[in-house]
Structures are given as C-alpha cells and as structure tokens.
Amino acid sequence: METIRVKDRDFAPFIDSPVIQEAVERVAAEIERDYKDKCPLFLVLLNGAFIFAADLLRCFRHPCNISFIKVASYSGTSSTQDVKVLIGLNEDLKGRHVVILEDIIDTGITMENILGQLAAQNPAEIRIATLLFKKDAFLKDFPIDYIGIQIPTDFIVGYGLDYDGFGRNQPHIYKITASKL
Ligand code: 5GP
Ligand code: MG
C-alpha cells in the first residue's frame, strides 16, 4: 500500500482491507449472536457507514429490516451550536430492537444527539455498532455496544469515510499526514 493524495492532502496507509473485513465479520458475529431471534431494525447512518453496513449486513443471516438515515445540520438562530436533525426515518420504531450502524465515533456528540431523537419514539432498545472508535476523543458516556477497531485521534479516509467529499471509494483506510503542499 502506498501513500495516496485525496483532494489536496496526502494520506498514509493505516488499516488494510483484510484487517477491516476481519473486524466487520467479528462485529457481525457478535450482533448475530445477540439478535438472531429479535428481527432487529438496522439504521444505517449515511453517508459514511454505507460500505461498512453493506459488508456487515451480508454476514447477518437472520430476518431483519434495514433503513437509512442522515443527519442534517441546521445553524440555530440564537446560538452558534448546530442543531442536528435526523432525516429519512420512515420506520415506526415503537417496540423495535434498533441497531445503529455508524462509520466512526469521535467526540460522540453526533451519536448522543441521534440517540435522543430515536429514543423519543419508544423503541424496545437501541444499540450502537461502529466500525471505528476514537476512544481518546470520546466526551460522552453512553455505551457503544459493538466496536470494530479503536483508533487514535488522527483524521482518516477510505472505506466510506471522506475528506471533503473525496476518498470514500478507497477499499483501505488511510490517515492524514502532516504534509500540506
Ligand atoms: P463526533 O460527533 O463523534 O465527534 O463525530 C462523528 C462524525 O464526524 C462521524 O460520523 C464522521 O462523519 C465525522 N468524523 C469524525 N472523525 C472522522 C475522521 O477521522 N474521518 C472522517 N472522514 N470523518 C470523521
Ligand atoms: Mg458519519
């Protein structure tokens, strides 16, 4: 694997595709063990989690539903804090066993916000599966039930994750280098 250029930055090889697949299959096996009789509703967080979800869900061999949601940021009028609103949720969550599929959890601010909005619909349970987790950046205390790979706080791209809209199609994961030319 070689260093790649994404838009205007260089990214160094970080996690090779077979290592990613191994983590995805392990998480899928954990979820399968816990949900084989529960008909879970998987909620895939777009855009970043689309490849993770596609690979993971092909390993889940029991009945389930799959839906896709997205977070839209609206700038609040009276504060500098962005208000994040879920869009695309057409499913009734009442009484459902929801499993959120996310690409990466960093500070946890996004996920905490999403959890609050989903919990308001009275699901039986909500669990979180994330491919990547930046443990040292995490500021919250909600449980993350399934974690693929813990990583340091560097910015990464590939396997669904982007840098300014580019890099999502890379099969491996790369981390940003200090160089800026
Ligand atoms: P949080 O709210 O947990 O700080 O951030 C979560 C979101 O930030 C993720 O869903 C993802 O979109 C973005 N993010 C956090 N770290 C990275 C990273 O290293 N690379 C990319 N491409 N996105 C990231
Ligand atoms: Mg994301």
PDB file of C-alpha atoms and ligand atoms in Angstrom:
ATOM      1  CA  MET A   1       0.000   0.000   0.000  1.00  0.00           C
ATOM      2  CA  GLU A   2       1.180   3.467  -0.858  1.00  0.00           C
ATOM      3  CA  THR A   3       0.504   6.983   0.290  1.00  0.00           C
ATOM      4  CA  ILE A   4      -2.419   8.472  -1.632  1.00  0.00           C
ATOM      5  CA  ARG A   5      -3.461  12.002  -2.469  1.00  0.00           C
ATOM      6  CA  VAL A   6      -7.081  12.893  -1.680  1.00  0.00           C
ATOM      7  CA  LYS A   7      -8.048  16.337  -2.945  1.00  0.00           C
ATOM      8  CA  ASP A   8      -5.182  18.462  -1.602  1.00  0.00           C
ATOM      9  CA  ARG A   9      -3.768  16.293   1.193  1.00  0.00           C
ATOM     10  CA  ASP A  10      -1.603  13.195   1.493  1.00  0.00           C
ATOM     11  CA  PHE A  11      -2.848  10.156   3.385  1.00  0.00           C
ATOM     12  CA  ALA A  12      -0.696   7.247   4.565  1.00  0.00           C
ATOM     13  CA  PRO A  13      -1.823   3.600   4.650  1.00  0.00           C
ATOM     14  CA  PHE A  14      -3.352   2.818   8.026  1.00  0.00           C
ATOM     15  CA  ILE A  15      -5.736  -0.176   8.049  1.00  0.00           C
ATOM     16  CA  ASP A  16      -5.512  -2.734   5.265  1.00  0.00           C
ATOM     17  CA  SER A  17      -8.712  -4.101   3.734  1.00  0.00           C
ATOM     18  CA  PRO A  18      -8.342  -7.670   5.142  1.00  0.00           C
ATOM     19  CA  VAL A  19      -7.965  -6.236   8.658  1.00  0.00           C
ATOM     20  CA  ILE A  20     -11.135  -4.192   8.149  1.00  0.00           C
ATOM     21  CA  GLN A  21     -13.005  -7.262   6.887  1.00  0.00           C
ATOM     22  CA  GLU A  22     -11.921  -9.270   9.917  1.00  0.00           C
ATOM     23  CA  ALA A  23     -13.267  -6.568  12.256  1.00  0.00           C
ATOM     24  CA  VAL A  24     -16.524  -6.318  10.286  1.00  0.00           C
ATOM     25  CA  GLU A  25     -17.045 -10.076  10.428  1.00  0.00           C
ATOM     26  CA  ARG A  26     -16.356 -10.157  14.161  1.00  0.00           C
ATOM     27  CA  VAL A  27     -18.886  -7.377  14.836  1.00  0.00           C
ATOM     28  CA  ALA A  28     -21.413  -9.121  12.566  1.00  0.00           C
ATOM     29  CA  ALA A  29     -20.956 -12.360  14.528  1.00  0.00           C
ATOM     30  CA  GLU A  30     -21.496 -10.524  17.837  1.00  0.00           C
ATOM     31  CA  ILE A  31     -24.677  -8.896  16.540  1.00  0.00           C
ATOM     32  CA  GLU A  32     -25.906 -12.182  15.096  1.00  0.00           C
ATOM     33  CA  ARG A  33     -25.388 -13.902  18.437  1.00  0.00           C
ATOM     34  CA  ASP A  34     -27.423 -11.205  20.224  1.00  0.00           C
ATOM     35  CA  TYR A  35     -30.167 -10.628  17.626  1.00  0.00           C
ATOM     36  CA  LYS A  36     -30.839 -13.863  15.809  1.00  0.00           C
ATOM     37  CA  ASP A  37     -34.344 -14.156  17.262  1.00  0.00           C
ATOM     38  CA  LYS A  38     -35.194 -10.448  17.567  1.00  0.00           C
ATOM     39  CA  CYS A  39     -35.709  -9.222  13.994  1.00  0.00           C
ATOM     40  CA  PRO A  40     -33.605  -6.084  14.504  1.00  0.00           C
ATOM     41  CA  LEU A  41     -34.111  -2.841  12.625  1.00  0.00           C
ATOM     42  CA  PHE A  42     -30.704  -1.703  11.369  1.00  0.00           C
ATOM     43  CA  LEU A  43     -30.450   2.051  10.905  1.00  0.00           C
ATOM     44  CA  VAL A  44     -27.516   2.916   8.657  1.00  0.00           C
ATOM     45  CA  LEU A  45     -26.117   6.412   9.120  1.00  0.00           C
ATOM     46  CA  LEU A  46     -25.382   7.953   5.748  1.00  0.00           C
ATOM     47  CA  ASN A  47     -23.151   8.776   4.119  1.00  0.00           C
ATOM     48  CA  GLY A  48     -20.085   7.346   5.822  1.00  0.00           C
ATOM     49  CA  ALA A  49     -21.461   3.984   7.008  1.00  0.00           C
ATOM     50  CA  PHE A  50     -22.703   2.733   3.630  1.00  0.00           C
ATOM     51  CA  ILE A  51     -19.776   0.398   2.901  1.00  0.00           C
ATOM     52  CA  PHE A  52     -19.479  -0.864   6.489  1.00  0.00           C
ATOM     53  CA  ALA A  53     -23.221  -1.598   6.508  1.00  0.00           C
ATOM     54  CA  ALA A  54     -23.140  -3.354   3.128  1.00  0.00           C
ATOM     55  CA  ASP A  55     -20.333  -5.656   4.233  1.00  0.00           C
ATOM     56  CA  LEU A  56     -21.714  -6.278   7.726  1.00  0.00           C
ATOM     57  CA  LEU A  57     -25.289  -6.946   6.691  1.00  0.00           C
ATOM     58  CA  ARG A  58     -24.250  -9.570   4.152  1.00  0.00           C
ATOM     59  CA  CYS A  59     -22.910 -11.519   7.157  1.00  0.00           C
ATOM     60  CA  PHE A  60     -26.218 -11.252   9.097  1.00  0.00           C
ATOM     61  CA  ARG A  61     -28.235 -14.316   8.090  1.00  0.00           C
ATOM     62  CA  HIS A  62     -31.464 -13.822  10.066  1.00  0.00           C
ATOM     63  CA  PRO A  63     -34.629 -11.812   9.444  1.00  0.00           C
ATOM     64  CA  CYS A  64     -34.090  -8.071   9.843  1.00  0.00           C
ATOM     65  CA  ASN A  65     -35.120  -4.708   8.458  1.00  0.00           C
ATOM     66  CA  ILE A  66     -32.684  -2.145   7.101  1.00  0.00           C
ATOM     67  CA  SER A  67     -33.274   1.571   6.784  1.00  0.00           C
ATOM     68  CA  PHE A  68     -31.085   4.567   6.031  1.00  0.00           C
ATOM     69  CA  ILE A  69     -30.946   7.849   7.886  1.00  0.00           C
ATOM     70  CA  LYS A  70     -28.930  11.003   7.610  1.00  0.00           C
ATOM     71  CA  VAL A  71     -28.128  13.838   9.946  1.00  0.00           C
ATOM     72  CA  ALA A  72     -28.680  17.339   8.636  1.00  0.00           C
ATOM     73  CA  SER A  73     -27.144  20.312  10.423  1.00  0.00           C
ATOM     74  CA  TYR A  74     -29.142  23.456  10.822  1.00  0.00           C
ATOM     75  CA  SER A  75     -27.465  26.504  12.275  1.00  0.00           C
ATOM     76  CA  GLY A  76     -29.504  27.691  15.210  1.00  0.00           C
ATOM     77  CA  THR A  77     -30.616  31.299  15.096  1.00  0.00           C
ATOM     78  CA  SER A  78     -29.875  32.116  18.715  1.00  0.00           C
ATOM     79  CA  SER A  79     -26.744  30.075  19.263  1.00  0.00           C
ATOM     80  CA  THR A  80     -23.588  29.060  17.433  1.00  0.00           C
ATOM     81  CA  GLN A  81     -24.369  25.400  18.165  1.00  0.00           C
ATOM     82  CA  ASP A  82     -25.564  23.421  15.142  1.00  0.00           C
ATOM     83  CA  VAL A  83     -28.871  21.670  15.611  1.00  0.00           C
ATOM     84  CA  LYS A  84     -28.680  18.178  14.137  1.00  0.00           C
ATOM     85  CA  VAL A  85     -31.910  16.760  12.783  1.00  0.00           C
ATOM     86  CA  LEU A  86     -32.485  13.221  11.576  1.00  0.00           C
ATOM     87  CA  ILE A  87     -33.891  12.911   8.089  1.00  0.00           C
ATOM     88  CA  GLY A  88     -35.136   9.902   6.137  1.00  0.00           C
ATOM     89  CA  LEU A  89     -36.596   7.963   9.052  1.00  0.00           C
ATOM     90  CA  ASN A  90     -39.812   6.427   7.750  1.00  0.00           C
ATOM     91  CA  GLU A  91     -39.920   3.445  10.088  1.00  0.00           C
ATOM     92  CA  ASP A  92     -42.045   3.153  13.200  1.00  0.00           C
ATOM     93  CA  LEU A  93     -39.538   2.468  15.988  1.00  0.00           C
ATOM     94  CA  LYS A  94     -42.064   1.672  18.695  1.00  0.00           C
ATOM     95  CA  GLY A  95     -41.160  -1.642  20.329  1.00  0.00           C
ATOM     96  CA  ARG A  96     -38.335  -2.331  17.833  1.00  0.00           C
ATOM     97  CA  HIS A  97     -34.818  -3.564  18.558  1.00  0.00           C
ATOM     98  CA  VAL A  98     -32.819  -0.849  16.808  1.00  0.00           C
ATOM     99  CA  VAL A  99     -29.154  -1.249  15.893  1.00  0.00           C
ATOM    100  CA  ILE A 100     -27.479   1.914  14.593  1.00  0.00           C
ATOM    101  CA  LEU A 101     -24.650   1.317  12.132  1.00  0.00           C
ATOM    102  CA  GLU A 102     -22.083   4.147  12.155  1.00  0.00           C
ATOM    103  CA  ASP A 103     -18.710   4.532  10.468  1.00  0.00           C
ATOM    104  CA  ILE A 104     -16.844   6.323  13.238  1.00  0.00           C
ATOM    105  CA  ILE A 105     -17.470   7.778  16.671  1.00  0.00           C
ATOM    106  CA  ASP A 106     -15.170  10.635  17.601  1.00  0.00           C
ATOM    107  CA  THR A 107     -16.400  13.010  20.320  1.00  0.00           C
ATOM    108  CA  GLY A 108     -19.752  11.211  20.439  1.00  0.00           C
ATOM    109  CA  ILE A 109     -21.694  14.456  20.110  1.00  0.00           C
ATOM    110  CA  THR A 110     -23.403  13.395  16.874  1.00  0.00           C
ATOM    111  CA  MET A 111     -24.409   9.986  18.211  1.00  0.00           C
ATOM    112  CA  GLU A 112     -25.728  11.355  21.516  1.00  0.00           C
ATOM    113  CA  ASN A 113     -27.944  13.689  19.561  1.00  0.00           C
ATOM    114  CA  ILE A 114     -29.229  10.882  17.343  1.00  0.00           C
ATOM    115  CA  LEU A 115     -29.869   8.634  20.349  1.00  0.00           C
ATOM    116  CA  GLY A 116     -32.037  11.322  21.905  1.00  0.00           C
ATOM    117  CA  GLN A 117     -34.142  11.707  18.772  1.00  0.00           C
ATOM    118  CA  LEU A 118     -34.583   7.947  18.310  1.00  0.00           C
ATOM    119  CA  ALA A 119     -35.353   7.286  21.982  1.00  0.00           C
ATOM    120  CA  ALA A 120     -38.262   9.715  21.745  1.00  0.00           C
ATOM    121  CA  GLN A 121     -40.016   7.157  19.517  1.00  0.00           C
ATOM    122  CA  ASN A 122     -40.063   4.468  22.234  1.00  0.00           C
ATOM    123  CA  PRO A 123     -38.095   1.605  20.669  1.00  0.00           C
ATOM    124  CA  ALA A 124     -37.663  -1.528  22.806  1.00  0.00           C
ATOM    125  CA  GLU A 125     -33.908  -0.960  22.771  1.00  0.00           C
ATOM    126  CA  ILE A 126     -31.247   0.954  20.872  1.00  0.00           C
ATOM    127  CA  ARG A 127     -27.723  -0.344  20.411  1.00  0.00           C
ATOM    128  CA  ILE A 128     -24.800   1.110  18.518  1.00  0.00           C
ATOM    129  CA  ALA A 129     -22.327  -0.616  16.223  1.00  0.00           C
ATOM    130  CA  THR A 130     -19.431   1.494  14.971  1.00  0.00           C
ATOM    131  CA  LEU A 131     -16.618   0.367  12.735  1.00  0.00           C
ATOM    132  CA  LEU A 132     -14.138   2.832  14.225  1.00  0.00           C
ATOM    133  CA  PHE A 133     -13.897   4.443  17.650  1.00  0.00           C
ATOM    134  CA  LYS A 134     -11.590   7.311  18.645  1.00  0.00           C
ATOM    135  CA  LYS A 135     -11.506   6.437  22.327  1.00  0.00           C
ATOM    136  CA  ASP A 136      -9.278   9.342  23.400  1.00  0.00           C
ATOM    137  CA  ALA A 137     -11.564  11.904  21.748  1.00  0.00           C
ATOM    138  CA  PHE A 138     -14.804  10.492  23.214  1.00  0.00           C
ATOM    139  CA  LEU A 139     -16.500  13.035  25.506  1.00  0.00           C
ATOM    140  CA  LYS A 140     -19.730  11.220  26.332  1.00  0.00           C
ATOM    141  CA  ASP A 141     -20.701   8.263  28.493  1.00  0.00           C
ATOM    142  CA  PHE A 142     -23.317   6.333  26.521  1.00  0.00           C
ATOM    143  CA  PRO A 143     -22.351   2.700  25.892  1.00  0.00           C
ATOM    144  CA  ILE A 144     -21.029   1.703  22.479  1.00  0.00           C
ATOM    145  CA  ASP A 145     -22.161  -1.892  22.186  1.00  0.00           C
ATOM    146  CA  TYR A 146     -20.139  -3.103  19.211  1.00  0.00           C
ATOM    147  CA  ILE A 147     -16.773  -1.649  18.166  1.00  0.00           C
ATOM    148  CA  GLY A 148     -14.772  -2.754  15.153  1.00  0.00           C
ATOM    149  CA  ILE A 149     -11.402  -1.084  15.689  1.00  0.00           C
ATOM    150  CA  GLN A 150     -10.213   1.526  18.189  1.00  0.00           C
ATOM    151  CA  ILE A 151      -8.007   4.153  16.585  1.00  0.00           C
ATOM    152  CA  PRO A 152      -6.006   7.210  17.703  1.00  0.00           C
ATOM    153  CA  THR A 153      -7.391  10.703  17.157  1.00  0.00           C
ATOM    154  CA  ASP A 154      -5.945  11.161  13.620  1.00  0.00           C
ATOM    155  CA  PHE A 155      -8.204  12.105  10.710  1.00  0.00           C
ATOM    156  CA  ILE A 156      -8.818   9.161   8.400  1.00  0.00           C
ATOM    157  CA  VAL A 157     -10.387   8.460   4.997  1.00  0.00           C
ATOM    158  CA  GLY A 158     -11.431   5.442   2.966  1.00  0.00           C
ATOM    159  CA  TYR A 159     -13.918   2.573   3.286  1.00  0.00           C
ATOM    160  CA  GLY A 160     -16.831   5.023   3.149  1.00  0.00           C
ATOM    161  CA  LEU A 161     -15.201   7.901   5.019  1.00  0.00           C
ATOM    162  CA  ASP A 162     -14.420  11.092   3.115  1.00  0.00           C
ATOM    163  CA  TYR A 163     -12.193  14.095   3.123  1.00  0.00           C
ATOM    164  CA  ASP A 164     -14.259  16.957   1.738  1.00  0.00           C
ATOM    165  CA  GLY A 165     -16.344  14.563  -0.339  1.00  0.00           C
ATOM    166  CA  PHE A 166     -13.434  12.525  -1.699  1.00  0.00           C
ATOM    167  CA  GLY A 167     -11.850   9.214  -0.735  1.00  0.00           C
ATOM    168  CA  ARG A 168     -14.948   7.197   0.189  1.00  0.00           C
ATOM    169  CA  ASN A 169     -14.280   4.635  -2.546  1.00  0.00           C
ATOM    170  CA  GLN A 170     -10.849   3.603  -1.270  1.00  0.00           C
ATOM    171  CA  PRO A 171     -11.011  -0.020  -0.052  1.00  0.00           C
ATOM    172  CA  HIS A 172      -8.347   0.561   2.609  1.00  0.00           C
ATOM    173  CA  ILE A 173      -8.304   3.135   5.414  1.00  0.00           C
ATOM    174  CA  TYR A 174      -5.697   5.908   5.315  1.00  0.00           C
ATOM    175  CA  LYS A 175      -4.655   8.526   7.846  1.00  0.00           C
ATOM    176  CA  ILE A 176      -3.770  12.112   7.160  1.00  0.00           C
ATOM    177  CA  THR A 177      -0.103  13.066   7.102  1.00  0.00           C
ATOM    178  CA  ALA A 178       1.364  16.276   8.423  1.00  0.00           C
ATOM    179  CA  SER A 179       2.462  17.464   4.987  1.00  0.00           C
ATOM    180  CA  LYS A 180       0.365  20.147   3.330  1.00  0.00           C
ATOM    181  CA  LEU A 181       1.613  21.221  -0.059  1.00  0.00           C
TER     182      LEU A 181
HETATM  183  P1  5GP B   1     -18.485  13.097  16.578  1.00  0.00           P
HETATM  184  O1  5GP B   1     -19.804  13.806  16.675  1.00  0.00           O
HETATM  185  O2  5GP B   1     -18.459  11.752  17.238  1.00  0.00           O
HETATM  186  O3  5GP B   1     -17.341  13.969  17.037  1.00  0.00           O
HETATM  187  O4  5GP B   1     -18.181  12.902  15.041  1.00  0.00           O
HETATM  188  C1  5GP B   1     -18.808  11.966  14.330  1.00  0.00           C
HETATM  189  C2  5GP B   1     -18.758  12.275  12.858  1.00  0.00           C
HETATM  190  O5  5GP B   1     -17.612  13.056  12.475  1.00  0.00           O
HETATM  191  C3  5GP B   1     -18.621  10.983  12.113  1.00  0.00           C
HETATM  192  O6  5GP B   1     -19.872  10.435  11.808  1.00  0.00           O
HETATM  193  C4  5GP B   1     -17.871  11.396  10.893  1.00  0.00           C
HETATM  194  O7  5GP B   1     -18.772  11.836   9.930  1.00  0.00           O
HETATM  195  C5  5GP B   1     -17.023  12.547  11.323  1.00  0.00           C
HETATM  196  N1  5GP B   1     -15.639  12.114  11.618  1.00  0.00           N
HETATM  197  C6  5GP B   1     -15.055  12.004  12.836  1.00  0.00           C
HETATM  198  N2  5GP B   1     -13.771  11.614  12.717  1.00  0.00           N
HETATM  199  C7  5GP B   1     -13.550  11.449  11.390  1.00  0.00           C
HETATM  200  C8  5GP B   1     -12.392  11.041  10.623  1.00  0.00           C
HETATM  201  O8  5GP B   1     -11.294  10.756  11.122  1.00  0.00           O
HETATM  202  N3  5GP B   1     -12.561  10.996   9.281  1.00  0.00           N
HETATM  203  C9  5GP B   1     -13.733  11.310   8.652  1.00  0.00           C
HETATM  204  N4  5GP B   1     -13.758  11.226   7.333  1.00  0.00           N
HETATM  205  N5  5GP B   1     -14.835  11.701   9.349  1.00  0.00           N
HETATM  206  C10 5GP B   1     -14.739  11.776  10.695  1.00  0.00           C
HETATM  207 MG    MG B   2     -20.574   9.739   9.976  1.00  0.00          MG
END
